[in-house]
Tab-separated table of C-alpha atoms in Angstrom:
chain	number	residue	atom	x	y	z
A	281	UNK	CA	0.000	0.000	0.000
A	282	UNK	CA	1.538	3.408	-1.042
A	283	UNK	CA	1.721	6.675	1.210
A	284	UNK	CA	-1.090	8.130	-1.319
A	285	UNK	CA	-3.027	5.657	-0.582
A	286	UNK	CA	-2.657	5.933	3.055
A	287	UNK	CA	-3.254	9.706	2.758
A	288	UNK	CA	-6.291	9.535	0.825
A	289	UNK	CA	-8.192	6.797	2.918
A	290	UNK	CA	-6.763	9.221	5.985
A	291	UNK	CA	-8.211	12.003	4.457
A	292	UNK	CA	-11.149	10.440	3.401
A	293	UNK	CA	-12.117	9.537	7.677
A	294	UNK	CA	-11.460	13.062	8.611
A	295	UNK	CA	-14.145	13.985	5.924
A	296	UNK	CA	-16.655	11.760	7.235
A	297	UNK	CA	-15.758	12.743	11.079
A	298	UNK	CA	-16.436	15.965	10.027
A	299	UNK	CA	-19.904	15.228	8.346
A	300	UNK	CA	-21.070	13.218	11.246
A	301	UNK	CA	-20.553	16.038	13.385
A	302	UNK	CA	-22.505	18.350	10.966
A	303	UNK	CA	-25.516	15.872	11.143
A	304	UNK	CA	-25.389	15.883	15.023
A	305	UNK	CA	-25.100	19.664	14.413
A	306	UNK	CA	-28.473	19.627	12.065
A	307	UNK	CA	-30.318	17.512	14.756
A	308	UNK	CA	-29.410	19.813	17.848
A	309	UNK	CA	-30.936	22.669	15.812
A	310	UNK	CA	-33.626	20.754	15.040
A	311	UNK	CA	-34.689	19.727	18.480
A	312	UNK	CA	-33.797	23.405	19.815
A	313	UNK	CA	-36.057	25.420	16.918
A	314	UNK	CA	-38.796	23.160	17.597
A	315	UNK	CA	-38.575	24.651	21.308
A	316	UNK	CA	-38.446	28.348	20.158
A	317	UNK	CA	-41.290	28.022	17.817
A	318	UNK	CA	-42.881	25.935	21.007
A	319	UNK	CA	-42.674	29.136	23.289
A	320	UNK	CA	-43.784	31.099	20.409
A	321	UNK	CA	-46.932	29.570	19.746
A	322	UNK	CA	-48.110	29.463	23.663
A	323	UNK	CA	-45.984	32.419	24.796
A	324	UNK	CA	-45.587	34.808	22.116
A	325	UNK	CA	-42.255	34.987	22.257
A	326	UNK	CA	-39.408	32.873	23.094
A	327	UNK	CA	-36.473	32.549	26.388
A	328	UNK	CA	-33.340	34.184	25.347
A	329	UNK	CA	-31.581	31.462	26.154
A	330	UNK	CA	-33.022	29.484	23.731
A	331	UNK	CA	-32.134	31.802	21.137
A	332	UNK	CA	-28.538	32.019	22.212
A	333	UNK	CA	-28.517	28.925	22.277
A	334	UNK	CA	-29.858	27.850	18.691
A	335	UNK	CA	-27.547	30.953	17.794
A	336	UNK	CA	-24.577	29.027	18.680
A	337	UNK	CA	-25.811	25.846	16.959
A	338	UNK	CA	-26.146	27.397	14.119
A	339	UNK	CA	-22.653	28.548	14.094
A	340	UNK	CA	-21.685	25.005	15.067
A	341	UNK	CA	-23.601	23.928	11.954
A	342	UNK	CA	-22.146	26.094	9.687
A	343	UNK	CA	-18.384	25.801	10.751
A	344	UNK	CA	-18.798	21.682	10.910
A	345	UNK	CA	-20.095	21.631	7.013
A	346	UNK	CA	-17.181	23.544	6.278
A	347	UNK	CA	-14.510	21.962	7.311
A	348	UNK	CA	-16.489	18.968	5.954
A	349	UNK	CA	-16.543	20.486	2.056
A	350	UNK	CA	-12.955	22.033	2.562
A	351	UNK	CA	-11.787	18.343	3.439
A	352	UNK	CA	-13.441	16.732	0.664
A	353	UNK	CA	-12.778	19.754	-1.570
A	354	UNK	CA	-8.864	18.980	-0.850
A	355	UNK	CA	-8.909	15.598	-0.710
A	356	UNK	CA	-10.500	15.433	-4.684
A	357	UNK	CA	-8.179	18.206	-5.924
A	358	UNK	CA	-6.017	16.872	-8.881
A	359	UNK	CA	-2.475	16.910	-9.346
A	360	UNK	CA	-0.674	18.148	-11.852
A	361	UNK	CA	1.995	15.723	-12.819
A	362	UNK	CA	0.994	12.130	-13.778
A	363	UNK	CA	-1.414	12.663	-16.782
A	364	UNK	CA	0.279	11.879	-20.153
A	365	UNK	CA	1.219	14.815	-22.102
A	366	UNK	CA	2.568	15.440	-25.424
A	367	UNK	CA	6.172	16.541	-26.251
A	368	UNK	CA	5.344	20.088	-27.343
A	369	UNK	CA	3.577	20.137	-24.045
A	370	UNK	CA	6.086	18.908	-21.774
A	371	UNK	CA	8.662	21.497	-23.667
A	372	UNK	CA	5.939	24.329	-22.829
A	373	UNK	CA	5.919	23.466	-19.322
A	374	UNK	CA	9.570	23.354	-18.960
A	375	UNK	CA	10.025	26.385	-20.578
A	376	UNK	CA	7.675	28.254	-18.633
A	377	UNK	CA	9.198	26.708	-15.793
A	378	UNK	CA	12.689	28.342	-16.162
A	379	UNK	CA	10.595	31.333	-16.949
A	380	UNK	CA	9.141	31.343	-13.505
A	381	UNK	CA	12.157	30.571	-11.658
A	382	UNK	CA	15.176	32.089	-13.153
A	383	UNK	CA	13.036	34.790	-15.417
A	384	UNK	CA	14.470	32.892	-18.862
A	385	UNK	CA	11.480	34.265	-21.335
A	386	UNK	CA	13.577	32.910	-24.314
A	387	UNK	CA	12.816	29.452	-24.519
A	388	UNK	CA	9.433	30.081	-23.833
A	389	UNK	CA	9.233	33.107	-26.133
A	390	UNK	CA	10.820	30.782	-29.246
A	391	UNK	CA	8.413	27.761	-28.237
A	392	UNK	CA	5.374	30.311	-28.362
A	393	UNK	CA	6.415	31.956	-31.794
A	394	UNK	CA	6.824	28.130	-33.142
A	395	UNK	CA	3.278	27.515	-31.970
A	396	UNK	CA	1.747	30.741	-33.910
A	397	UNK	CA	0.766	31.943	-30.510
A	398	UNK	CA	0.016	35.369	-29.282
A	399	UNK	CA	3.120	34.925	-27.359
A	400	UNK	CA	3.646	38.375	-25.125
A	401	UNK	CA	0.864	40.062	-25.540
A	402	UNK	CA	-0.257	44.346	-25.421
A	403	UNK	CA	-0.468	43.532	-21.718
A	404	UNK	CA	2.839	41.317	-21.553
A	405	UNK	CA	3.259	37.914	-20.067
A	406	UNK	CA	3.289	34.577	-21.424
A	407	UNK	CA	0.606	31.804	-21.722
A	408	UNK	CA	0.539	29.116	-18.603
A	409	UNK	CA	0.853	25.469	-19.437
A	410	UNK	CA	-2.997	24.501	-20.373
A	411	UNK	CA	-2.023	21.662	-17.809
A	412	UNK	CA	-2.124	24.686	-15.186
A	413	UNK	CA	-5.058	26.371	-16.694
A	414	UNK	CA	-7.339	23.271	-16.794
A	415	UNK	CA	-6.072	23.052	-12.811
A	416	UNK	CA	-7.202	27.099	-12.517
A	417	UNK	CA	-10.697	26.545	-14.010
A	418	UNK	CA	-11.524	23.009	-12.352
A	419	UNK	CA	-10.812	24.665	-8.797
A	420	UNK	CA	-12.352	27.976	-10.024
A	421	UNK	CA	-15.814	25.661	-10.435
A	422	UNK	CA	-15.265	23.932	-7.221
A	423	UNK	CA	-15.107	26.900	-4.876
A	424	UNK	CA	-17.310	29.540	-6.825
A	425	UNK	CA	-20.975	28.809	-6.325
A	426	UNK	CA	-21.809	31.061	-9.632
A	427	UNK	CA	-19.328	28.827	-11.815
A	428	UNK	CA	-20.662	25.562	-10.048
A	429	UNK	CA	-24.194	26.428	-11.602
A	430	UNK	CA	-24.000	28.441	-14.528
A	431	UNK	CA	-23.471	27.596	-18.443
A	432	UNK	CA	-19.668	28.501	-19.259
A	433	UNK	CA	-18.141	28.876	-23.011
A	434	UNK	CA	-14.534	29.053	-23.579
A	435	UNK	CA	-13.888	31.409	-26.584
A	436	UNK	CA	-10.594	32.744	-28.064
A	437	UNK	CA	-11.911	36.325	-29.133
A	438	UNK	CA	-12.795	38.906	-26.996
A	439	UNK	CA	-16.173	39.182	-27.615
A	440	UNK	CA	-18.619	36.334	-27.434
A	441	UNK	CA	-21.930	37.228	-29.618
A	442	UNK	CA	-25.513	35.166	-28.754
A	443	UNK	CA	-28.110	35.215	-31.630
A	444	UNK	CA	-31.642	34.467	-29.733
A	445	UNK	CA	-35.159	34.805	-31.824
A	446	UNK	CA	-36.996	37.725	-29.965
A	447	UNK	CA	-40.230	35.429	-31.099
A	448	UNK	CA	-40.379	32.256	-32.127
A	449	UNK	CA	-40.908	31.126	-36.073
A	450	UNK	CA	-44.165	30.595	-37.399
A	451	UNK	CA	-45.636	27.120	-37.667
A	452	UNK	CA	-48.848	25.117	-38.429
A	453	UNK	CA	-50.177	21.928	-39.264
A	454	UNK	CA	-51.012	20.665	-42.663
A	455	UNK	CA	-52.238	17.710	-44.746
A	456	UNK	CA	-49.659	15.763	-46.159
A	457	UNK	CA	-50.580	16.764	-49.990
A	458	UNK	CA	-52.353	20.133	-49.200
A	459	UNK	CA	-50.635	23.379	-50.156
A	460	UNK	CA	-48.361	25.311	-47.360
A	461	UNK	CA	-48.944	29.072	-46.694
A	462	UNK	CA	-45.030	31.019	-45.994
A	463	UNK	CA	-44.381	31.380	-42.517
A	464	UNK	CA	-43.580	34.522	-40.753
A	465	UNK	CA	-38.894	34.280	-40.065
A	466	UNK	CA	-37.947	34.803	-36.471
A	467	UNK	CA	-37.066	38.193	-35.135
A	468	UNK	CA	-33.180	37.636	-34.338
A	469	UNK	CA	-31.486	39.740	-32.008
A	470	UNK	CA	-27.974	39.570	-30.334
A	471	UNK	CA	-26.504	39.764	-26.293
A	472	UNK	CA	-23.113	40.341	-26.655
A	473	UNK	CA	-20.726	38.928	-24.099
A	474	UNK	CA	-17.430	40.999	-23.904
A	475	UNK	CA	-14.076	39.439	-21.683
A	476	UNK	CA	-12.286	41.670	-19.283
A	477	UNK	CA	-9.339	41.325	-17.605
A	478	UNK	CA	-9.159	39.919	-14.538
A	479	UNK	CA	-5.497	39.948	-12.195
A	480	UNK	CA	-3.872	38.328	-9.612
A	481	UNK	CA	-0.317	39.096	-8.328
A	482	UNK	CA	0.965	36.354	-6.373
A	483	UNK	CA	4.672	36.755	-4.622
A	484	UNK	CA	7.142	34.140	-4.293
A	485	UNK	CA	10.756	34.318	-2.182
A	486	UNK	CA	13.773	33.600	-4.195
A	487	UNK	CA	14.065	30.895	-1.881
A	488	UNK	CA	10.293	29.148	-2.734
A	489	UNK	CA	11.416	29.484	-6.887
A	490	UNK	CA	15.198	28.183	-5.884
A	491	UNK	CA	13.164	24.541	-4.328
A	492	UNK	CA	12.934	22.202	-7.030
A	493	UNK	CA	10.728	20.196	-4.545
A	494	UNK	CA	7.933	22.640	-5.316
A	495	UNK	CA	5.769	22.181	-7.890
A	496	UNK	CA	5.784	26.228	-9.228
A	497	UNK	CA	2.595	24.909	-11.510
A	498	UNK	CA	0.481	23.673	-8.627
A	499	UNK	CA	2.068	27.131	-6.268
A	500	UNK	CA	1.131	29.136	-9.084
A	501	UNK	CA	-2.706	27.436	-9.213
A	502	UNK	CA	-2.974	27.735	-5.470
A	503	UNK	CA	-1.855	31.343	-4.993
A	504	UNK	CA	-4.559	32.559	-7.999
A	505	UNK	CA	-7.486	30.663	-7.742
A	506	UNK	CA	-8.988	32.200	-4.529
A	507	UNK	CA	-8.097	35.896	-5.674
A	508	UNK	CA	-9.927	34.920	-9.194
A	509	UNK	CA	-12.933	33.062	-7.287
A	510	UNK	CA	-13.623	36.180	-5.107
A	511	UNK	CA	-13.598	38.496	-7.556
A	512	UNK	CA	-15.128	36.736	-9.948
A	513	UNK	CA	-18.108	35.792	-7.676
A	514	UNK	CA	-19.229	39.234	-6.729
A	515	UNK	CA	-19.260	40.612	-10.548
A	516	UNK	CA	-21.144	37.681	-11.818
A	517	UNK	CA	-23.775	38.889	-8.935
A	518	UNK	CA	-23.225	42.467	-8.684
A	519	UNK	CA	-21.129	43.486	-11.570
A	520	UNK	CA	-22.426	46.341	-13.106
A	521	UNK	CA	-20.599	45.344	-16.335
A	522	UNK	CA	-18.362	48.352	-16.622
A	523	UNK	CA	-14.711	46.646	-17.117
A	524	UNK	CA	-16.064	43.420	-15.389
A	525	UNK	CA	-18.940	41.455	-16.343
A	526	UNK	CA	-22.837	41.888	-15.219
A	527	UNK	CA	-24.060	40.566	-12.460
A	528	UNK	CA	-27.210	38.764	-12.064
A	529	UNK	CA	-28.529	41.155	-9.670
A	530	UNK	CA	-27.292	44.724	-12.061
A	531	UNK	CA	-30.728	43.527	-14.870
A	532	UNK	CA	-33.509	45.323	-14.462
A	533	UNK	CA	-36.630	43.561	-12.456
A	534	UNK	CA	-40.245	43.875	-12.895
A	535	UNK	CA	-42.894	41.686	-10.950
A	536	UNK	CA	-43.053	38.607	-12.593
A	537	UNK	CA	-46.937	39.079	-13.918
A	538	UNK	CA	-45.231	42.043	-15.928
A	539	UNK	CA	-42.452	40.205	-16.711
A	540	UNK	CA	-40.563	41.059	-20.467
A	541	UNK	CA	-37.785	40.098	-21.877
A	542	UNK	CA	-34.509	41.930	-20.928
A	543	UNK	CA	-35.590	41.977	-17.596
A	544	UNK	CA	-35.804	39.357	-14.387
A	545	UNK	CA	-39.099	38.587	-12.601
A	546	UNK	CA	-39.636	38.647	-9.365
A	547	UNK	CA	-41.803	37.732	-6.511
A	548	UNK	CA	-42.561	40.120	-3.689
A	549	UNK	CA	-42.836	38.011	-0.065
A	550	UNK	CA	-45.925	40.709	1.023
A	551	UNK	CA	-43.414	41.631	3.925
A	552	UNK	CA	-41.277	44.607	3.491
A	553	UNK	CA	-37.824	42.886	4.661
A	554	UNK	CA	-39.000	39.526	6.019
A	555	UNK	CA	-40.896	36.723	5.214
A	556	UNK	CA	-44.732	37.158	6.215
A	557	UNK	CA	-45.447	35.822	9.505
A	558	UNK	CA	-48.195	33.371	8.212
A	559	UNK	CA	-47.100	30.009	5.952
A	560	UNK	CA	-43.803	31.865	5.236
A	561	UNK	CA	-42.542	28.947	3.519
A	562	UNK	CA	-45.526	29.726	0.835
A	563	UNK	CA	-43.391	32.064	-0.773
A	564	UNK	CA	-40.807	30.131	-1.618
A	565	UNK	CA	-43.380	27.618	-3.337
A	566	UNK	CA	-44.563	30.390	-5.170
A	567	UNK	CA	-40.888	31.430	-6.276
A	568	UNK	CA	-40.521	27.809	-7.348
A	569	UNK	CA	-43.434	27.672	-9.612
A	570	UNK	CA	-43.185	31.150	-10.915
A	571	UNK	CA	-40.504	29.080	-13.159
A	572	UNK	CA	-41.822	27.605	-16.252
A	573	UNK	CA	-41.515	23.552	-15.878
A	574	UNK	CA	-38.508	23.382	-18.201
A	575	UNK	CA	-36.183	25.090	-15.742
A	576	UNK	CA	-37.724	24.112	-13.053
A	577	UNK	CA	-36.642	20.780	-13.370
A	578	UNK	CA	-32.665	21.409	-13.025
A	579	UNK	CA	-33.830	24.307	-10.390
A	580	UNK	CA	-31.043	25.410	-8.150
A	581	UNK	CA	-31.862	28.401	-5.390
A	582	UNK	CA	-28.960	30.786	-4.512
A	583	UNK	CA	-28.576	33.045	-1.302
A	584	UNK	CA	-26.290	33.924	1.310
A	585	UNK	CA	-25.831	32.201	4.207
A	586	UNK	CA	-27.817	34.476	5.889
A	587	UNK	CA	-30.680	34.061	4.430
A	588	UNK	CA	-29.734	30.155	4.480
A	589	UNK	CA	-30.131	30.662	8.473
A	590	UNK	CA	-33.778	32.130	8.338
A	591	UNK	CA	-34.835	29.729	5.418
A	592	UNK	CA	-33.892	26.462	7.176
A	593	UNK	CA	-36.145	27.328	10.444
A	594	UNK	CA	-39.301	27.391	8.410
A	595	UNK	CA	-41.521	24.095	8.430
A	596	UNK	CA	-44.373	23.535	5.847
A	597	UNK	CA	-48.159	22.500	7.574
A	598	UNK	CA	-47.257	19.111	8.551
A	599	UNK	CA	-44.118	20.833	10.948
A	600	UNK	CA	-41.606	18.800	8.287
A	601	UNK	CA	-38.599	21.430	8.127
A	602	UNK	CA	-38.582	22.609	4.094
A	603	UNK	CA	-34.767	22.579	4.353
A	604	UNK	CA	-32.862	19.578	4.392
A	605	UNK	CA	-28.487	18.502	5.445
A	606	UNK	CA	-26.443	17.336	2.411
A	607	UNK	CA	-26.363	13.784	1.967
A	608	UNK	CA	-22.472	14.227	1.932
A	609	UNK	CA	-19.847	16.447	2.305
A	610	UNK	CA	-19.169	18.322	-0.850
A	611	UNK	CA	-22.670	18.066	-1.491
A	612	UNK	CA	-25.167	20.745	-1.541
A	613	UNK	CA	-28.160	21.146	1.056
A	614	UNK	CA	-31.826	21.322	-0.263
A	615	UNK	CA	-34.746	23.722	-0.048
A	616	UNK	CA	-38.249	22.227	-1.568
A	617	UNK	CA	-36.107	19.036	-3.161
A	618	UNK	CA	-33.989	21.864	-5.147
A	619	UNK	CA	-30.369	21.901	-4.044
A	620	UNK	CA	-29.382	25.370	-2.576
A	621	UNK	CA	-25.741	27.483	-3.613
A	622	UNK	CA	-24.530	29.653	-1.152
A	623	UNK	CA	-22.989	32.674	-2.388
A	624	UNK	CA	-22.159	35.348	0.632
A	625	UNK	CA	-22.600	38.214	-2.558
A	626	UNK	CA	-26.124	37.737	-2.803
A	627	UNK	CA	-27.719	40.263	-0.188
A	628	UNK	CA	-29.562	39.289	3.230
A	629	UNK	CA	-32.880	39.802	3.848
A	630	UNK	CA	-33.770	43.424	3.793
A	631	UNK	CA	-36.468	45.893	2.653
A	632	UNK	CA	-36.604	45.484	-1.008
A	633	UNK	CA	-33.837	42.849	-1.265
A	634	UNK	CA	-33.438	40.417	-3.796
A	635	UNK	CA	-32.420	38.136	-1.146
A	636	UNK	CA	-33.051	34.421	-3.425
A	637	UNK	CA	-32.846	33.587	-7.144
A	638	UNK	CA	-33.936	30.531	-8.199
A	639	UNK	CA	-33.785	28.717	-11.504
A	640	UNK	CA	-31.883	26.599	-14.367
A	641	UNK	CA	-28.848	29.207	-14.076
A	642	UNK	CA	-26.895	26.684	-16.753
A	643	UNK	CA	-29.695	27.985	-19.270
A	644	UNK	CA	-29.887	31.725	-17.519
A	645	UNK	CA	-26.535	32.796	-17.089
A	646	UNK	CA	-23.467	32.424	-19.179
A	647	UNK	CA	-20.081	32.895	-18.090
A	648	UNK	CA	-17.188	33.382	-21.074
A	649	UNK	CA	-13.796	32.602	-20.627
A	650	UNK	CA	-11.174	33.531	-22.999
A	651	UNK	CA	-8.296	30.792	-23.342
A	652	UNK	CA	-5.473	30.994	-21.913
A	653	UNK	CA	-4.133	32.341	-18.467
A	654	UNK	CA	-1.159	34.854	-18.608
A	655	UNK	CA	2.030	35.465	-16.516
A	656	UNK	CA	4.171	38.225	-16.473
A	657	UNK	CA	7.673	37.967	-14.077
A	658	UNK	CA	8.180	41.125	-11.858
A	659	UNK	CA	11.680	40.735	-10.042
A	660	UNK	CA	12.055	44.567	-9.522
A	661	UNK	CA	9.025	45.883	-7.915
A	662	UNK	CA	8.883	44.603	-4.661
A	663	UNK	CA	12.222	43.037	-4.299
A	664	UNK	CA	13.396	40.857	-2.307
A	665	UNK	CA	10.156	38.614	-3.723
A	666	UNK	CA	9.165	37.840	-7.158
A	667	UNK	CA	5.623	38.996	-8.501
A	668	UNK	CA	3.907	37.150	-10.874
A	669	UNK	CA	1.091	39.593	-12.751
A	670	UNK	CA	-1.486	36.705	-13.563
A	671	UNK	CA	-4.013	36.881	-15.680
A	672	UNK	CA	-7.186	35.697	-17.685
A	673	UNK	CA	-10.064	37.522	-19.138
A	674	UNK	CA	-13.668	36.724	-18.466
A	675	UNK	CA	-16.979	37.818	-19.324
A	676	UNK	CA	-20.407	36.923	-18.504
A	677	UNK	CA	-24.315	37.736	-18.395
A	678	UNK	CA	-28.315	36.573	-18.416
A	679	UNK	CA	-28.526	35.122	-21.670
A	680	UNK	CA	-32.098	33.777	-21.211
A	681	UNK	CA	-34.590	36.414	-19.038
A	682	UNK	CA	-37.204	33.525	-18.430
A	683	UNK	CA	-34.670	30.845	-16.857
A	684	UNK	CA	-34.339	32.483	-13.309
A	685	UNK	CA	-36.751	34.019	-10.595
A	686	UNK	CA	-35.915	36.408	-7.607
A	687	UNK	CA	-37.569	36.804	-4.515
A	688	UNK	CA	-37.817	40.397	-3.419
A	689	UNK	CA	-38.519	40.816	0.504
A	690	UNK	CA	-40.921	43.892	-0.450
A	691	UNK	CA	-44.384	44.342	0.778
């Protein structure tokens, strides 16, 4: 039996430890918001102890599920050596290699020209192995809720252009020898999905790029992923599309009975900043079904954790609780049957927030990434370290109006 082995079935116990105690977690709350909503139904209002208490659970239950997806999250994470590669890609990677450590551009500059590539760019730098890239964009999608959902298209412009019939073509039925009137052609329009630059600028010690030990591809992965994940999560929620893309939340709404194309429809809970106080969890049915049946089956709901800790108190008629644990670490919770993605960028519950979207967000958003990730070696600037000006350009936007629903906590 090899150390990896030994590591990963290691690994692997620690992940389920953790899970178990997130399941305990669950049940505590359970057992302690049945006893709040107890003393609220014959007193009104509830001991502050209890609510301290379930306060503290919650925390419990929140920190416990995430050291149970970090584990499992760290424990599936690929390496980058070991998968068969082709000569011109084993040369790329050793030239960028000596780029990153000694600052030798030639090599890599001469294997770049050979490949008809770019090479050093307007903005400088020189492509990453796509070895490293792949590595960039699989832990991109495993940490950012937004990627984890949404449709994604690679492109190698700058600009990626969607056709989409404003109404659909004309048909009828007709006898198989009887004549056929013309039809009336679609109505084409076009969303346009410009890539902007996005930058990270890990540092490295003379020392770190002097190790052969280390694995600069993996370092390199490591350091940019969570700078691109954070800011790539807020602008595909908040982006107001001005040198980053638009956000989900930066479209105009309209209540969903008005609902047009070009804009997202919502549903107001009746409650300026809350749910209402009667069959809360009523609301969230009607978010559901406010989506036509074609996206509602590959639904997924998205909120912050915040509004993940109201949700999960609220029980349907029968007192079953509408939100339900993971069935594994990794794994997603559920609201209704429909798995919920946290994503702290979406706003808590307040007057007039748009606190929960819900939909098929692989059909409703699009995110565009242009290929190829970009490095540019910076010994002078904050010597003694080595910066490394990383980076990729990405775009993204609704490209279907119809495909998601928000709930708006508006009277």
């Amino acid at each position: 039996m090899t150390n990896t082995t030994l590591e990963t079935k290691g690994a692997g116990g620690e992940t389920a430890r953790a899970f178990e105690e997130f399941l305990e977690a669950f049940e505590a709350f359970k057992e302690t918001n049945d006893q709040r909503l107890n003393e609220i139904e014959q007193r009104g209002a509830t001991d502050t102890l209890v609510a301290e208490k379930l306060a503290r659970i919650e925390e419990t239950l929140d920190s416990t599920k995430r050291v149970a997806d970090n584990l499992a999250l760290k424990s599936a994470r690929p390496h980058l050596a070991g998968a068969a590669a082709s000569a011109s890609d084993l040369a790329h990677k050793s030239a960028f290699d000596g780029y990153v450590r000694r600052g030798d551009a030639q090599r890599l500059a001469r294997i770049e020209e050979k490949a008809l590539s770019a090479g050093s760019g307007a903005d400088g730098g020189y492509l990453v192995p796509a070895e490293t890239e792949a590595a960039v964009n699989r832990a991109l999608k495993a940490i950012s809720p937004m990627r984890a959902i949404s449709g994604i298209r690679q492109v190698s412009g700058s600009v990626y252009k969607l056709p989409f019939a404003t109404g659909g073509a004309d048909t009828g039925w007709v006898a198989e020898t009887a004549s056929r009137s013309q039809t009336t052609a679609p109505t084409l329009a076009e969303l346009q999905f410009p890539t902007m630059e996005l930058y990270a600028m890990p540092a490295a010690s003379q020392t770190l790029l002097d190790d052969t030990i280390v694995n600069i591809d993996e370092w390199l992965a490591e350091e940019v992923r969570l700078a691109f994940a954070a800011q790539e999560g807020t602008a595909f929620v908040t982006g107001d599309g001005t040198n980053k893309p638009k956000g989900l939340l930066s479209y105009d709404t309209v209540a969903n009975g008005s609902w047009a194309w070009g804009k997202l429809g919502f549903i107001a809970t009746g409650a300026a900043g809350a749910f209402p106080a009667s069959n809360p969890g009523d609301k969230l049915l009607d978010l559901v079904y406010a989506t036509k049946a074609p996206y509602r089956a590959n639904g997924t709901f998205l909120m912050s954790r915040a509004t993940v800790s109201a949700v999960r108190k609220l029980k349907d008629g029968q007192g079953n609780y509408l939100w339900q644990p993971a069935n594994g670490p990794g794994e997603w919770p559920s609201l209704l049957g429909y798995p919920v993605a946290e994503s702290e960028d979406m706003p808590a519950i307040a007057a007039d927030a748009l606190g929960i979207a819900f939909g098929d967000f692989s059909r409703g958003y699009l995110i565009v990434d242009r290929a190829g990730i970009r490095v540019l070696r910076d010994p002078y600037t904050a010597k003694p370290y080595v910066l490394f000006y990383t980076t990729k350009r990405v775009g993204g936007g609704v490209q279907d109006f119809d495909a998601i629903k928000l709930l708006k906590f508006a009277a």
